[in-house]
Amino acid sequence: MLSIPKHSLKILVIGGGGREHALVWKLAQSPLVEKVFCAPGNGGTATENKSENVDIKIDEFAKLSQFCLDQKIDLTVVGPDNALAAGIVDYFKEKSLRIFGPSKAAARLEWSKSYAKQFMAKYNLPTAKFLTCNSYNDALRIAKANAWAQVIKVDGLALGKGVYVCNNKDSVENSLKEIFEENKFGHAAETVLFEEKLNGEEMSLFLLCDGKDILPLAPSQDFKRRFDDDCGPNTGGMGAISPPANYDKFKDIFFESIFKPLQTALRSEAINYQGLLYTGVLLHQDQASGQIQPKILEFNARFGDPETQAVLLRLKSDLLPALWACTEGKLAEINLEWSEEKSCCVIAVNSDYPEKSSNDKTITIPSQSPEKIIVFHAGTKLKDKNLVTAGGRVLAVVALDAHLEQAAKKTYDYLANLNFESMDYRKDIGRLKSKIH
Ligand code: AMP
Ligand code: GLY
């Protein structure tokens, strides 16, 4: 049985984006919870029911842990990857504080792309063909000898910017120059990974892990490119849907070729992975045979953003016992119930995003939102009690409906009522045709 108290729990969520607002919103609904603190939070978590912001940064581990001791926090939930990679979970556990998230060593599945690939190879998890190297000369040699090596990934956390998907030899060479000669990633450029370029549709599979068992959450899909029709630069994510239109068709394949071997791999590797494992999968369609096979592109050691906003809106069960169970190795006791309805999440950004972010612009949001529409905040803050912009991705509007097209329509109709200076958003989330035929 879970050792969870029956009432009056205090929770701390670490982070300040849309993902953290969604986590705060969902955890605050738990009948077991009295209060959810969010450090540092945003304008949304400042005003959410039962929630309060705490003015501590995500890398101030000593202050964060002291806050938990002073306030008798029952559970801390970590949002951002950099806190995990810097060892916040190890730090909290040394102080006997309960925390949801993998240790620094386990989070290596995210912060070292080369370790993640070795892990996949060792346990026969399906992934793109790859080679690693440590020097410019080696990299040039590999690129010349292997026409398939068109995707280049810089090892280490590069804040989403360390991946080059190239189209030809020249762009491969230019990317290598940027990495090794212009030293764009500093020390992160010591190891570089080449991958075969895959084609198809990406999906985000979130797995709760307790060190022994895994429990998949509802699948989702995010849209990373800045502009409609998946054009423009990669961003932190411009929208998300749950479930992806094609997921059900391939459900059994996902189970057999990803979930089952991944559970075995995690057990065998003995890294005691407790937390959320975000498995980024590409449903690869072989151009010659037309055959479709899911391949793992990457792992993240945390919830995705903005997928979390789309996924949590569909979760009918209490999230708190599920996160708690991960910290005790008792996921087997958890059953999660999901809405059959589909969700569509669209991110409102400032028009210069991702180059620039927006600051101090007044945000107007209607005080009441219709049923089954939620506005999660990302780059917002309260300034003299007024809501203003404080980032590139400002708001995430999510709607739920029996049909994805209707969920998208509701989201877009509602977005028309929001406003801040130079607000922009993609118009095709939930409306794009599948890339799989
Ligand atoms: P990653 O950080 O590894 O997920 O890569 C960022 C993005 O680059 C992914 O979401 C994909 O859109 C793209 N990408 C990564 N690896 C590959 C690959 N092997 N083939 C094609 N696209 C890829
Ligand atoms: N939406 C992509 C991520 O969270 O990494």
PDB file of C-alpha atoms in Angstrom, residues 125-126 205 207 214 253-263 279 281 294-296:
ATOM      1  CA  LEU A 125      15.454  -0.742 -28.641  1.00  0.00           C
ATOM      2  CA  PRO A 126      14.488   0.447 -32.133  1.00  0.00           C
ATOM      3  CA  LEU A 205       5.085   8.949 -25.135  1.00  0.00           C
ATOM      4  CA  LEU A 207       5.982   6.918 -19.131  1.00  0.00           C
ATOM      5  CA  ILE A 214       6.348   1.673 -16.227  1.00  0.00           C
ATOM      6  CA  ILE A 253       3.356  -2.175 -32.148  1.00  0.00           C
ATOM      7  CA  PHE A 254       4.213   0.521 -29.601  1.00  0.00           C
ATOM      8  CA  PHE A 255       3.522  -1.927 -26.816  1.00  0.00           C
ATOM      9  CA  GLU A 256       5.586  -4.760 -28.277  1.00  0.00           C
ATOM     10  CA  SER A 257       8.485  -2.812 -29.744  1.00  0.00           C
ATOM     11  CA  ILE A 258       8.835   0.090 -27.296  1.00  0.00           C
ATOM     12  CA  PHE A 259       7.100  -0.334 -23.919  1.00  0.00           C
ATOM     13  CA  LYS A 260       7.920  -3.981 -23.251  1.00  0.00           C
ATOM     14  CA  PRO A 261      11.627  -3.870 -24.191  1.00  0.00           C
ATOM     15  CA  LEU A 262      12.020  -0.479 -22.497  1.00  0.00           C
ATOM     16  CA  GLN A 263      10.729  -1.855 -19.214  1.00  0.00           C
ATOM     17  CA  THR A 279      10.153   8.832 -25.050  1.00  0.00           C
ATOM     18  CA  VAL A 281       9.252   8.324 -31.062  1.00  0.00           C
ATOM     19  CA  PRO A 294       8.428   3.195 -34.584  1.00  0.00           C
ATOM     20  CA  LYS A 295      11.949   4.312 -33.690  1.00  0.00           C
ATOM     21  CA  ILE A 296      13.012   6.106 -30.536  1.00  0.00           C
TER      22      ILE A 296
END
